[in-house]
Amino acid sequence: MDPALVALAGATRGFMPEHEGLALHRAGLEAVATGAGPLVEIGTYCGKSAVYLGSAARAAGSVLFTVDHHRGSEENQSGWEHHDPELVDPLTGRMDTLAHFRRTMEAAGLEEWVVAVVGESSTVSVHWRTPLSLVFIDGGHGREPAWADYLGWAPHVAVGGLLAIHDVFPDPANGGRPPYELWRRALASGAFADVEACGSLRLLRRVGPGV
Ligand code: SAH
Ligand code: MG
């Protein structure tokens, strides 16, 4: 990956360590090369992981759609562990990461290859029809939003394509349960096969029907 983009991702606010971001980038390159379709990310935030995936989309002349309502997850709200007061709109007091995302894509030169879809993930997944070469789930980590992301988006991964899940922690001492449960469910469904683990990132390949 272009070292200038790796540096930009490193300097962008968010939750994607460099080695995991590079693994995500490689997964994006591999998946998009299958020709199965574009890439989708759930959980844009300020565009940190979108730099890694967007640069993979660009290399293949494809597109990354990145979905977020830009109002922050439960854990990003005031008083929670992952709150950043600089991301609050002073006019309304609500979280708003959309302008930060736009600045990141502009600085990365990726505006042509990364399309922001601003809205509730489950609303978008219900209307989505295009088969995808890769889906990256990194949205709300609570039980409800995480399962809605899996059930709403995993069916859109084309056979041969990849499902990536972030923040998978087998040991409860290291983090919340839902992403780990999604990963277990994906394997148990028989629709996905284990490919790779890098930090808390898990990669699975779609191998069959059902999710
Ligand atoms: N991938 C990002 C981090 C994402 S943080 C990075 O690399 O830094 C999780 C994001 O998911 C937040 O921006 C939050 O607004 C979004 N989100 C949470 N629940 C959502 C939902 N139900 N629909 C759309 N976006 C959601
Ligand atoms: Mg994450």
CSV table of C-alpha atoms in Angstrom, one decimal, residues 15-17 19-20 75 81-82 136-143 146 164-185 187 196-204:
chain,number,residue,atom,x,y,z
A,15,PHE,CA,-9.9,2.4,15.9
A,16,MET,CA,-7.8,0.6,13.4
A,17,PRO,CA,-4.2,-0.4,14.3
A,19,HIS,CA,-1.1,-4.0,11.1
A,20,GLU,CA,-4.8,-4.9,11.1
A,75,GLU,CA,-19.7,3.6,23.2
A,81,GLU,CA,-15.1,4.9,27.1
A,82,HIS,CA,-14.6,5.9,23.4
A,136,PHE,CA,-16.4,-5.4,6.7
A,137,ILE,CA,-18.4,-5.2,9.9
A,138,ASP,CA,-17.2,-2.6,12.3
A,139,GLY,CA,-20.4,-0.7,13.3
A,140,GLY,CA,-22.2,-0.7,16.6
A,141,HIS,CA,-20.8,-3.3,18.9
A,142,GLY,CA,-23.8,-3.7,21.1
A,143,ARG,CA,-25.8,-6.9,20.8
A,146,ALA,CA,-23.9,-6.1,15.7
A,164,ALA,CA,-14.3,-9.3,7.7
A,165,ILE,CA,-15.3,-8.7,11.3
A,166,HIS,CA,-13.5,-6.3,13.7
A,167,ASP,CA,-13.1,-6.4,17.5
A,168,VAL,CA,-13.4,-10.1,17.8
A,169,PHE,CA,-12.1,-11.0,21.3
A,170,PRO,CA,-12.2,-14.7,22.3
A,171,ASP,CA,-11.3,-13.7,25.9
A,172,PRO,CA,-14.1,-11.6,27.5
A,173,ALA,CA,-11.4,-9.7,29.5
A,174,ASN,CA,-10.3,-8.1,26.2
A,175,GLY,CA,-13.6,-6.8,24.9
A,176,GLY,CA,-17.3,-7.1,24.3
A,177,ARG,CA,-19.0,-10.3,23.2
A,178,PRO,CA,-21.1,-9.5,20.2
A,179,PRO,CA,-18.4,-9.4,17.4
A,180,TYR,CA,-17.0,-12.7,18.7
A,181,GLU,CA,-20.5,-14.2,18.7
A,182,LEU,CA,-21.0,-13.1,15.1
A,183,TRP,CA,-17.7,-14.7,14.1
A,184,ARG,CA,-18.7,-18.0,15.8
A,185,ARG,CA,-22.1,-17.9,14.1
A,187,LEU,CA,-18.3,-20.4,11.1
A,196,GLU,CA,-7.1,-15.4,8.8
A,197,ALA,CA,-6.9,-13.6,12.1
A,198,CYS,CA,-4.9,-10.4,12.6
A,199,GLY,CA,-5.2,-8.8,16.0
A,200,SER,CA,-9.0,-8.5,16.6
A,201,LEU,CA,-9.7,-8.7,12.8
A,202,ARG,CA,-11.1,-12.0,11.5
A,203,LEU,CA,-11.4,-12.9,7.8
A,204,LEU,CA,-13.8,-15.5,6.5
